Coordinates of C-alpha atoms in Angstrom, one line a residue:
P20 CA 19.2 11.0 -94.9
G21 CA 17.5 7.7 -95.2
G22 CA 19.4 6.8 -98.4
V23 CA 20.3 3.1 -98.9
S24 CA 23.3 1.6 -100.6
L25 CA 23.6 -2.1 -101.5
M26 CA 26.7 -3.8 -102.6
T27 CA 26.2 -7.4 -103.8
F28 CA 28.8 -10.0 -104.7
S29 CA 29.5 -13.7 -104.8
N30 CA 32.7 -15.6 -104.3
R31 CA 33.6 -15.6 -108.0
C32 CA 36.0 -13.0 -109.5
F33 CA 38.6 -12.4 -112.1
P34 CA 41.9 -12.9 -110.1
T35 CA 43.8 -10.5 -112.3
K36 CA 41.2 -7.7 -111.4
A37 CA 40.9 -8.3 -107.6
I38 CA 43.1 -7.0 -104.9
A39 CA 45.3 -9.5 -103.1
M40 CA 43.4 -9.2 -99.8
W41 CA 40.2 -10.2 -101.6
L42 CA 41.8 -13.3 -103.1
Q43 CA 43.2 -14.4 -99.7
A44 CA 39.9 -13.8 -97.8
D45 CA 37.1 -16.3 -97.3
D46 CA 33.4 -15.3 -97.5
I47 CA 33.3 -13.7 -94.0
G48 CA 36.5 -11.9 -94.8
R49 CA 35.1 -10.4 -98.0
L50 CA 32.0 -9.3 -96.1
T51 CA 34.4 -7.6 -93.7
I52 CA 36.3 -5.9 -96.5
V53 CA 33.1 -4.4 -98.0
G54 CA 31.7 -3.5 -94.6
S55 CA 35.0 -1.7 -93.8
Y56 CA 34.8 0.3 -97.0
Y57 CA 31.4 1.5 -95.9
H58 CA 32.6 2.2 -92.4
Y59 CA 35.6 4.3 -93.4
A60 CA 34.1 6.0 -96.5
A61 CA 31.1 7.8 -94.9
E62 CA 28.9 8.0 -91.8
W63 CA 26.2 5.4 -92.1
S64 CA 23.4 5.1 -89.5
S65 CA 23.6 1.3 -90.0
I66 CA 25.7 -1.2 -91.9
E67 CA 24.5 -4.8 -92.4
A68 CA 26.2 -7.8 -94.0
L69 CA 23.8 -10.5 -95.3
D70 CA 24.1 -14.0 -96.9
L71 CA 21.3 -14.2 -99.4
K72 CA 21.6 -17.9 -100.4
E73 CA 19.1 -20.0 -98.6
M74 CA 20.2 -23.5 -98.0
Q75 CA 17.4 -26.1 -98.3
P76 CA 17.3 -28.8 -95.6
T77 CA 17.8 -32.4 -96.6
P78 CA 14.6 -34.4 -96.2
E79 CA 14.6 -36.9 -93.3
R80 CA 15.5 -40.4 -94.4
P81 CA 12.9 -43.1 -93.9
S82 CA 13.8 -45.8 -91.4
P83 CA 15.0 -49.2 -92.8
G84 CA 11.7 -50.7 -91.5
D85 CA 9.7 -48.2 -93.5
I86 CA 11.7 -48.9 -96.6
M87 CA 11.3 -52.6 -96.2
K88 CA 7.5 -52.1 -96.0
N89 CA 7.4 -49.7 -98.9
P90 CA 10.6 -49.7 -101.1
S91 CA 9.3 -46.7 -103.1
L92 CA 10.0 -44.6 -100.0
G93 CA 13.7 -45.2 -100.4
L94 CA 13.7 -44.2 -104.0
A95 CA 11.5 -41.1 -103.3
W96 CA 13.9 -40.0 -100.5
M97 CA 17.0 -40.5 -102.7
T98 CA 15.4 -38.5 -105.5
A99 CA 14.4 -35.6 -103.1
A100 CA 17.8 -35.7 -101.3
S101 CA 19.6 -35.5 -104.6
A102 CA 17.5 -32.6 -105.8
V103 CA 18.2 -30.7 -102.5
A104 CA 21.9 -31.3 -102.7
K105 CA 22.0 -30.0 -106.3
A106 CA 20.0 -26.9 -105.3
N107 CA 22.4 -26.2 -102.4
Q108 CA 25.4 -26.2 -104.7
G109 CA 26.3 -23.1 -106.7
D110 CA 27.5 -19.6 -105.9
P111 CA 26.6 -17.9 -102.7
M112 CA 25.3 -14.3 -102.9
F113 CA 26.2 -11.7 -100.3
V114 CA 25.0 -8.1 -99.8
V115 CA 26.4 -5.3 -97.6
K116 CA 23.7 -2.7 -96.9
G117 CA 24.4 0.8 -95.7
V118 CA 21.7 3.2 -94.6
K119 CA 22.4 7.0 -94.2

């Protein structure tokens, strides 16, 4: 009692090693597949599905008037927005957590 099981995964796989249902599912579908394995394999007191990738918000763009007064604001915003966009790319990370 009280034991915890964690199953982590992303959306990458080797297609020749995955079941067809996994290949046809989207991220929510894959969370459902793993959660179903937990549900039907044993009695868990709780089963949770979590998305671990935190998306960073894009910084607010300065107004055209502010940029006209201080052109460096536009460059600073472009640099920051580009860095955030790059950070938000990449693989998601999911976890299904079962507690006995």
